[in-house]
Amino acid sequence: MKYVSTRGQAAPVDFVEACLTGLAPDGGLYVPDTWPQITPAAPSESYVQVATRILKAFAGDSLSEADIAGLCERAYASFSHHSVAPLMQSGPNAYVMELHHGPTLAFKDVAMQFIGQLYDLVLSRRGERMSVVCATSGDTGGAAAAAFAGASHVDLYILHPHERVSPVQRLFMTTTGASNVHNLAIDGDFDDCQAIVKSLFADTAFSAQVQLSGVNSINWARIAAQSVYYATTQAAIGPDRPIRFIVPSGNMGDAFAGYVAARCRLLAGFELVCAVNENKTLATLLADGEMKREQAVPTPSPAMDISVPSNFERLFFEVAGRDGDKVRRTYDQYRQSGMATLPEEVRGPLSCTGLSALMVDNRETLNEMQVFLDETGALICPHTAVGTSAVRSLPATEATTIVLATAHAAKFPETVKEATGEDAPLPTRSQSLIERGEVFKRVSNDLSAVKDYIRSNMVAEA
Ligand SMILES: *Cc1c(COP(=O)(O)O)cnc(C)c1O
């Protein structure tokens, strides 16, 4: 199994290389050269068994089945629920898929725990060490910290905007106590953090010197690992039952993983609605084929405050008949002018993918948190509420409705309180966070300050 770039100008690589590299050298995203056809999950299989089969199909010959089984066992042992992604019934023929049983209470743990194990195995075999950098507005940083804490061959550098992430989100990043996890609080906003990370990668000399790697939402391992819970959900609902998935979306990584599951024949059919907040670029893209650069606006669901959904590029590549030139030209135009229109000939295929998007505004989101509580007695996080709210405006269906619950309510206690008046305490297993000391370093919004920090840390270790 080889991985090709969506911009058509990078050499094909294997699974391990695609995952360690992140972005392809031509600026594109890696996708498998063909979609493997995988036997659907059986209700009798454990999550780890299904994950092992699916990830082995994606890994091809780059890792053995025993390797993958070990990675999955260790990754999912960190979850508090042995089903990893259990379903909670929320109404007749309607369920919520709980993706928040991992160590940092958000769905990003599902992929990040696997990535942490993968990097450590591969790098220890190669006798190499890498510097993983990530910019975070909240959940990604915590998930990466939990995944890489104590890893023997990785230094993790998390850049978060100083005083602009929620207190609970910050706790998950800054209290690991691991000497290989470095938290940099940047005097700026999330876009500044992201710009610094981009510049670090663009500096090829620096990037080679510190063996830079990224685990943001375009990393193929994240998509691959996230496709697993779509397969286990199909098995739980019934192998032939049609399902309508509702996915709270930002960068569209989670939603694209559902599309991948369908392409690999892991699902009985395919209907997936991306539920987006007031940052509705994805809805405009899917409906009108227009891509426009806009400043992201803050909403009650901050993990979805994304101006351009990066994983859309993978879907574009598919509906463009895997024509990398077409994708590259469109993104070049976008980069130059801040605007692009999808080529006419991809619009038809795009409307036949089974994917659509629906926008839910801030008021509806907060209102939904109270309505869902009244109906089920359960508190949901504001991202999940964008999903359950979207369901209410969709046409009725025979299909089973599954909303992906992307985070635990306790990660957003201020919003829960505002919307419902209820407290959302951390589960017992996370409470020790509060007692542990936070460690982070305040750094000015300056590329060279971040470079100096990473370099001096490498020297200190050598
Ligand atoms: C990251 C995140 C999302 C958005 O997921 P994408 O894969 O970027 O679409 C939704 N909800 C929560 C809680 C998240 O952390």
Coordinates of C-alpha atoms and ligand atoms in Angstrom, one line a residue:
M1 CA 0.0 0.0 0.0
K2 CA 1.4 3.3 -1.1
Y3 CA 0.3 6.9 -0.3
V4 CA 0.1 9.6 -3.0
S5 CA -0.2 13.3 -2.6
T6 CA -3.4 15.2 -3.4
R7 CA -1.3 17.7 -5.4
G8 CA 0.3 15.0 -7.6
Q9 CA 3.9 16.1 -7.4
A10 CA 5.4 14.1 -4.5
A11 CA 6.9 10.6 -4.7
P12 CA 4.6 7.9 -3.2
V13 CA 5.6 6.8 0.3
D14 CA 4.5 3.9 2.6
F15 CA 2.1 4.2 5.6
V16 CA 4.8 4.8 8.2
E17 CA 6.5 7.6 6.1
A18 CA 3.1 9.2 5.4
C19 CA 2.3 9.3 9.1
L20 CA 5.8 10.6 10.2
T21 CA 5.8 13.3 7.5
G22 CA 2.3 14.7 7.9
L23 CA 2.2 17.1 5.0
A24 CA 3.6 15.9 1.6
P25 CA 6.6 17.9 0.3
D26 CA 4.4 19.4 -2.6
G27 CA 2.1 20.8 0.0
G28 CA -0.6 18.2 -0.6
L29 CA -2.1 15.6 1.8
Y30 CA -1.4 11.9 1.6
V31 CA -4.2 9.4 0.6
P32 CA -3.9 5.7 -0.2
D33 CA -3.2 4.9 -3.9
T34 CA -6.3 2.6 -3.8
W35 CA -9.0 2.1 -1.2
P36 CA -8.5 -1.3 0.5
Q37 CA -11.6 -3.4 0.6
I38 CA -11.9 -4.4 4.3
T39 CA -14.3 -7.0 5.8
P40 CA -16.9 -5.1 7.9
A41 CA -16.7 -5.3 11.7
A42 CA -18.5 -8.2 13.4
P43 CA -20.5 -7.5 16.6
S44 CA -18.3 -10.2 18.3
E45 CA -15.1 -8.4 17.6
S46 CA -13.5 -6.1 20.2
Y47 CA -12.6 -2.5 19.4
V48 CA -8.9 -3.5 19.4
Q49 CA -9.5 -6.4 17.0
V50 CA -11.4 -4.2 14.5
A51 CA -8.8 -1.4 14.8
T52 CA -6.0 -3.9 14.2
R53 CA -7.6 -5.3 11.0
I54 CA -8.4 -1.8 9.6
L55 CA -5.1 -0.3 10.5
K56 CA -3.2 -3.3 9.1
A57 CA -5.0 -2.8 5.8
F58 CA -3.9 0.8 5.7
A59 CA -0.3 0.0 6.9
G60 CA 0.3 -2.7 4.2
D61 CA 3.7 -4.1 4.5
S62 CA 5.2 -1.2 6.5
L63 CA 4.3 -2.8 9.8
S64 CA 3.5 -6.4 10.8
E65 CA 0.1 -7.5 12.1
A66 CA 1.7 -8.2 15.5
D67 CA 3.1 -4.6 15.6
I68 CA -0.3 -3.1 14.9
A69 CA -2.1 -5.3 17.4
G70 CA 0.4 -4.2 20.1
L71 CA 0.0 -0.5 19.1
C72 CA -3.8 -0.7 19.3
E73 CA -3.8 -2.7 22.6
R74 CA -1.5 -0.1 24.3
A75 CA -3.4 2.9 22.7
Y76 CA -6.8 1.8 23.7
A77 CA -5.9 0.6 27.2
S78 CA -5.9 4.3 28.2
F79 CA -9.6 4.5 27.6
S80 CA -12.0 4.3 30.5
H81 CA -14.6 2.3 28.5
H82 CA -13.6 -1.0 27.0
S83 CA -15.8 -0.4 24.0
V84 CA -13.8 2.8 23.3
A85 CA -16.7 4.4 21.3
P86 CA -19.9 3.2 23.1
L87 CA -23.4 4.2 21.9
M88 CA -25.9 6.0 24.2
Q89 CA -29.5 5.9 23.1
S90 CA -31.0 9.4 22.8
G91 CA -34.3 8.7 21.2
P92 CA -36.2 6.2 19.0
N93 CA -33.6 4.8 16.5
A94 CA -31.2 7.6 17.6
Y95 CA -27.9 7.3 19.4
V96 CA -25.0 9.4 20.5
M97 CA -21.5 7.8 19.8
E98 CA -19.5 8.7 22.9
L99 CA -15.9 9.5 21.7
H100 CA -14.8 11.1 25.0
H101 CA -13.7 8.2 27.1
G102 CA -10.0 8.8 26.4
P103 CA -7.4 10.4 28.7
T104 CA -8.2 14.0 27.7
L105 CA -12.0 13.6 27.3
A106 CA -12.2 14.5 23.6
F107 CA -12.3 12.4 20.4
K108 CA -8.8 13.4 19.4
D109 CA -7.5 10.9 21.9
V110 CA -8.8 8.0 19.6
A111 CA -6.2 8.8 16.9
M112 CA -3.6 10.5 19.0
Q113 CA -3.1 7.6 21.4
F114 CA -2.4 5.4 18.4
I115 CA 0.0 8.0 16.9
G116 CA 1.9 8.2 20.2
Q117 CA 2.5 4.5 20.2
L118 CA 3.3 4.4 16.4
Y119 CA 6.0 7.1 16.6
D120 CA 7.7 5.5 19.6
L121 CA 7.8 2.0 18.0
V122 CA 9.1 3.2 14.7
L123 CA 11.6 5.7 16.0
S124 CA 13.0 3.3 18.7
R125 CA 13.6 0.7 15.9
R126 CA 15.3 3.3 13.8
G127 CA 17.3 4.7 16.7
E128 CA 16.0 8.2 15.8
R129 CA 14.5 11.0 17.8
M130 CA 11.9 13.5 16.4
S131 CA 10.6 16.9 17.5
V132 CA 6.8 17.0 17.2
V133 CA 5.3 20.4 17.1
C134 CA 1.7 21.4 17.3
A135 CA -0.3 24.6 17.5
T136 CA -3.5 24.2 19.5
S137 CA -6.6 26.2 20.3
G138 CA -7.4 23.5 22.9
D139 CA -8.1 19.8 22.4
T140 CA -5.3 18.8 20.1
G141 CA -2.6 19.9 22.5
G142 CA -4.0 18.0 25.4
A143 CA -4.5 14.9 23.3
A144 CA -0.9 15.1 22.0
A145 CA 0.5 15.7 25.5
A146 CA -1.3 12.6 26.8
A147 CA -0.2 10.5 23.8
F148 CA 3.5 11.5 23.9
A149 CA 4.1 12.0 27.6
G150 CA 7.1 9.8 28.6
A151 CA 7.7 8.7 24.9
S152 CA 11.4 7.8 24.7
H153 CA 12.0 9.0 21.2
V154 CA 9.9 12.2 20.8
D155 CA 10.1 15.7 22.1
L156 CA 6.7 17.4 21.9
Y157 CA 6.4 21.2 21.6
I158 CA 2.8 22.5 22.1
L159 CA 2.2 26.1 21.2
H160 CA -1.0 27.5 22.7
P161 CA -2.2 31.2 22.8
H162 CA -1.4 32.5 26.3
E163 CA -4.6 33.1 28.3
R164 CA -6.8 32.2 25.4
V165 CA -7.5 28.5 26.0
S166 CA -10.0 27.3 28.6
P167 CA -8.6 26.5 32.1
V168 CA -9.5 22.8 31.8
Q169 CA -8.0 22.5 28.3
R170 CA -4.8 24.0 29.6
L171 CA -4.7 21.6 32.6
F172 CA -4.6 18.6 30.2
M173 CA -1.6 20.0 28.4
T174 CA 0.5 21.4 31.2
T175 CA 0.2 18.8 34.0
T176 CA 1.7 15.7 32.4
G177 CA 4.8 16.1 34.5
A178 CA 6.8 14.5 31.5
S179 CA 10.1 16.1 30.7
N180 CA 9.7 15.5 27.0
V181 CA 6.5 17.6 26.8
H182 CA 7.1 21.3 26.4
N183 CA 4.3 23.8 26.6
L184 CA 4.9 27.2 25.1
A185 CA 2.4 29.9 25.9
I186 CA 2.7 32.3 23.0
D187 CA 1.8 36.0 23.4
G188 CA -0.7 36.0 20.6
D189 CA -3.7 34.2 19.3
F190 CA -4.2 30.7 17.8
D191 CA -3.5 32.0 14.2
D192 CA -0.1 33.3 15.5
C193 CA 0.7 29.9 16.9
Q194 CA -0.3 28.2 13.7
A195 CA 1.8 30.7 11.6
I196 CA 4.8 29.9 13.7
V197 CA 4.4 26.2 13.2
K198 CA 4.0 26.7 9.5
S199 CA 7.2 28.8 9.4
L200 CA 9.1 26.1 11.3
F201 CA 8.2 23.5 8.7
A202 CA 9.0 26.0 5.8
D203 CA 12.5 26.4 7.1
T204 CA 13.9 23.2 5.7
A205 CA 17.3 23.5 7.3
F206 CA 15.8 24.0 10.8
S207 CA 13.3 21.2 10.1
A208 CA 16.0 18.8 9.2
Q209 CA 18.2 19.8 12.1
V210 CA 15.6 19.1 14.7
Q211 CA 13.8 16.3 12.8
L212 CA 10.5 18.1 12.8
S213 CA 7.2 16.3 12.5
G214 CA 3.6 17.3 12.9
V215 CA 0.5 15.5 14.1
N216 CA -2.2 18.0 13.2
S217 CA -5.5 17.1 11.6
I218 CA -4.0 16.4 8.2
N219 CA -1.9 13.5 9.4
W220 CA -3.1 10.4 7.7
A221 CA -2.8 8.3 10.9
R222 CA -5.5 10.4 12.4
I223 CA -7.9 9.7 9.5
A224 CA -7.1 6.0 9.5
A225 CA -7.6 5.5 13.3
Q226 CA -10.8 7.5 13.2
S227 CA -12.4 5.3 10.5
V228 CA -12.5 2.5 13.1
Y229 CA -15.4 3.7 15.2
Y230 CA -17.6 4.1 12.1
A231 CA -17.0 0.4 11.5
T232 CA -17.7 -0.7 15.1
T233 CA -20.9 1.4 15.1
Q234 CA -22.2 -0.2 12.0
A235 CA -21.6 -3.6 13.7
A236 CA -23.4 -2.5 16.8
I237 CA -26.5 -1.2 15.0
G238 CA -26.7 -4.1 12.6
P239 CA -24.6 -5.0 9.6
D240 CA -27.2 -4.0 7.0
R241 CA -28.9 -1.1 8.8
P242 CA -28.5 2.2 7.0
I243 CA -27.1 4.9 9.2
R244 CA -27.1 8.7 9.0
F245 CA -24.0 10.0 10.8
I246 CA -24.0 13.6 12.1
V247 CA -20.5 14.8 12.7
P248 CA -19.6 18.1 14.5
S249 CA -16.9 19.4 12.1
G250 CA -14.1 21.8 12.0
N251 CA -11.2 20.6 9.8
M252 CA -13.3 17.8 8.6
G253 CA -10.9 15.1 9.7
D254 CA -13.5 13.2 11.6
A255 CA -16.1 13.4 8.8
F256 CA -13.6 12.4 6.2
A257 CA -12.7 9.3 8.2
G258 CA -16.4 8.3 7.8
Y259 CA -16.1 8.7 4.1
V260 CA -13.0 6.5 4.2
A261 CA -14.9 3.8 6.1
A262 CA -17.5 3.8 3.4
R263 CA -15.0 3.7 0.6
C264 CA -13.4 0.7 2.3
R265 CA -16.8 -1.1 2.4
L266 CA -17.0 -1.0 6.2
L267 CA -20.4 0.6 6.1
A268 CA -23.8 -0.6 4.7
G269 CA -24.4 2.7 3.0
F270 CA -23.3 6.2 3.4
E271 CA -25.0 9.4 4.5
L272 CA -23.0 11.9 6.6
V273 CA -23.9 15.4 7.6
C274 CA -21.2 17.7 8.8
A275 CA -22.6 19.9 11.5
V276 CA -20.8 23.3 11.6
N277 CA -21.0 26.3 13.8
E278 CA -21.1 30.0 12.5
N279 CA -17.7 29.4 10.8
K280 CA -19.6 27.9 7.9
T281 CA -17.0 27.7 5.1
L282 CA -17.5 23.9 4.8
A283 CA -21.3 24.4 4.3
T284 CA -20.6 27.0 1.6
L285 CA -18.0 24.8 -0.1
L286 CA -20.3 21.7 -0.2
A287 CA -23.4 23.7 -1.3
D288 CA -21.9 26.3 -3.7
G289 CA -18.4 25.1 -4.5
E290 CA -17.0 28.5 -3.2
M291 CA -13.9 28.7 -1.0
K292 CA -13.3 32.1 0.6
R293 CA -10.7 33.2 3.2
E294 CA -12.4 34.6 6.2
Q295 CA -11.3 35.3 9.8
A296 CA -12.6 32.6 12.1
V297 CA -15.1 34.0 14.6
P298 CA -15.2 32.7 18.2
T299 CA -18.2 30.6 19.0
P300 CA -19.3 28.4 22.0
S301 CA -17.7 25.4 20.1
P302 CA -14.1 26.6 19.8
A303 CA -12.6 23.4 18.5
M304 CA -14.7 24.0 15.3
D305 CA -13.7 27.6 14.8
I306 CA -11.9 26.9 11.6
S307 CA -11.8 29.2 8.6
V308 CA -10.9 26.6 5.9
P309 CA -11.4 22.9 6.6
S310 CA -8.0 21.3 5.7
N311 CA -9.2 17.8 5.0
F312 CA -11.6 19.0 2.3
E313 CA -8.6 18.7 0.0
R314 CA -8.8 14.9 0.3
L315 CA -12.4 14.8 -0.8
F316 CA -11.7 17.3 -3.6
F317 CA -8.9 15.0 -4.9
E318 CA -11.4 12.1 -5.0
V319 CA -14.2 13.9 -6.8
A320 CA -11.6 15.4 -9.2
G321 CA -10.9 11.9 -10.4
R322 CA -7.6 12.0 -8.4
D323 CA -6.3 14.7 -10.7
G324 CA -3.6 16.4 -8.5
D325 CA -3.1 19.2 -11.1
K326 CA -6.7 20.3 -10.6
V327 CA -6.4 20.3 -6.9
R328 CA -3.1 22.2 -7.0
R329 CA -4.4 24.9 -9.4
T330 CA -7.4 25.5 -7.2
Y331 CA -5.4 25.8 -4.0
D332 CA -2.8 28.0 -5.7
Q333 CA -5.5 30.4 -6.8
Y334 CA -6.9 30.3 -3.2
R335 CA -3.5 31.1 -1.8
Q336 CA -3.0 34.0 -4.1
S337 CA -6.4 35.7 -4.0
G338 CA -8.0 34.3 -0.9
M339 CA -10.8 32.9 -3.0
A340 CA -11.4 30.0 -5.3
T341 CA -14.3 28.2 -7.0
L342 CA -14.3 24.5 -7.5
P343 CA -14.1 23.4 -11.1
E344 CA -17.5 22.9 -12.6
E345 CA -16.9 19.2 -13.4
V346 CA -16.3 18.3 -9.8
R347 CA -19.5 19.8 -8.5
G348 CA -21.7 16.9 -9.7
P349 CA -19.5 14.2 -8.2
L350 CA -19.3 16.2 -5.0
S351 CA -23.0 16.2 -4.6
C352 CA -23.1 12.4 -4.9
T353 CA -20.6 11.6 -2.2
G354 CA -23.2 11.2 0.6
L355 CA -21.6 14.1 2.4
S356 CA -23.5 17.4 3.2
A357 CA -23.2 20.1 5.8
L358 CA -25.6 22.1 8.0
M359 CA -24.9 25.3 10.0
V360 CA -26.1 25.7 13.6
D361 CA -25.8 29.2 15.1
N362 CA -24.6 30.1 18.6
R363 CA -28.0 30.6 20.1
E364 CA -29.3 27.3 18.8
T365 CA -26.3 25.5 20.2
L366 CA -26.7 26.9 23.7
N367 CA -30.5 26.2 23.6
E368 CA -29.8 22.6 22.4
M369 CA -27.6 21.9 25.4
Q370 CA -30.7 22.6 27.7
V371 CA -33.2 20.7 25.4
F372 CA -30.9 17.6 25.2
L373 CA -30.6 17.7 29.0
D374 CA -34.4 17.9 29.4
E375 CA -34.9 15.0 27.0
T376 CA -32.2 12.6 28.3
G377 CA -30.8 13.9 31.6
A378 CA -27.4 14.0 30.0
L379 CA -25.1 17.0 29.7
I380 CA -23.4 17.4 26.4
C381 CA -20.5 19.6 25.3
P382 CA -21.2 22.5 22.9
H383 CA -19.6 20.7 19.9
T384 CA -21.8 17.7 20.4
A385 CA -24.8 20.1 20.7
V386 CA -24.1 21.5 17.2
G387 CA -24.6 17.9 16.1
T388 CA -27.7 17.0 18.0
S389 CA -29.2 20.4 17.1
A390 CA -28.6 19.8 13.4
V391 CA -30.6 16.5 13.6
R392 CA -33.7 18.6 14.4
S393 CA -33.7 20.4 11.1
L394 CA -32.9 17.3 8.9
P395 CA -35.7 15.6 7.0
A396 CA -37.1 12.4 8.6
T397 CA -35.3 9.2 7.8
E398 CA -35.6 5.5 8.0
A399 CA -31.9 5.3 8.8
T400 CA -30.6 5.1 12.3
T401 CA -29.3 8.5 13.5
I402 CA -25.9 8.6 15.1
V403 CA -24.4 11.9 16.4
L404 CA -20.8 11.8 17.3
A405 CA -20.2 13.2 20.8
T406 CA -16.7 14.8 20.3
A407 CA -16.0 15.9 23.9
H408 CA -17.1 15.4 27.4
A409 CA -19.2 18.2 28.9
A410 CA -16.7 18.7 31.7
K411 CA -14.2 20.1 29.2
F412 CA -16.4 23.1 28.7
P413 CA -17.8 23.8 32.2
E414 CA -18.3 27.5 31.6
T415 CA -20.4 27.0 28.5
V416 CA -22.4 24.2 30.2
K417 CA -23.1 26.5 33.1
E418 CA -24.2 29.3 30.9
A419 CA -26.5 27.1 28.8
T420 CA -28.0 24.9 31.5
G421 CA -27.2 26.3 34.9
E422 CA -25.6 23.0 35.7
D423 CA -22.0 22.2 37.0
A424 CA -20.1 19.7 34.8
P425 CA -17.4 18.3 37.2
L426 CA -14.5 16.4 35.8
P427 CA -14.8 12.6 36.1
T428 CA -12.9 11.2 39.0
R429 CA -10.2 9.8 36.8
S430 CA -9.3 13.3 35.6
Q431 CA -9.5 15.1 39.0
S432 CA -5.9 14.6 39.9
L433 CA -5.1 17.2 37.2
I434 CA -6.3 20.0 39.5
E435 CA -3.8 19.1 42.1
R436 CA -0.8 18.6 39.8
G437 CA 1.4 21.6 39.1
E438 CA 1.1 23.3 35.7
V439 CA 4.3 23.7 33.7
F440 CA 4.5 26.1 30.8
K441 CA 6.8 28.7 29.4
R442 CA 5.7 32.1 28.2
V443 CA 7.3 32.9 24.9
S444 CA 6.9 36.0 22.8
N445 CA 5.1 35.8 19.5
D446 CA 8.3 35.4 17.6
L447 CA 9.6 32.7 15.3
S448 CA 13.2 32.9 16.3
A449 CA 12.3 32.7 20.0
V450 CA 10.5 29.4 19.4
K451 CA 13.4 28.1 17.3
D452 CA 15.9 29.0 20.0
Y453 CA 13.8 27.2 22.6
I454 CA 13.6 24.0 20.5
R455 CA 17.4 24.1 19.7
S456 CA 18.5 24.8 23.2
N457 CA 16.3 22.0 24.5
M458 CA 18.0 19.6 22.0
V459 CA 21.4 20.7 23.1
A460 CA 20.5 20.2 26.8
E461 CA 19.5 16.6 26.0
A462 CA 22.4 15.7 23.8
Ligands
LIG1 C1 -11.3 18.8 16.9 C2 -12.7 18.8 17.4 C3 -13.8 18.8 16.5 C4 -13.6 19.0 15.0 O1 -13.1 17.8 14.4 P1 -12.5 17.9 12.9 O2 -11.9 16.6 12.7 O3 -11.5 19.0 12.9 O4 -13.6 18.2 12.0 C5 -15.1 18.8 17.1 N1 -15.3 18.7 18.4 C6 -14.2 18.6 19.3 C7 -14.5 18.6 20.7 C8 -12.9 18.7 18.8 O5 -11.9 18.7 19.7

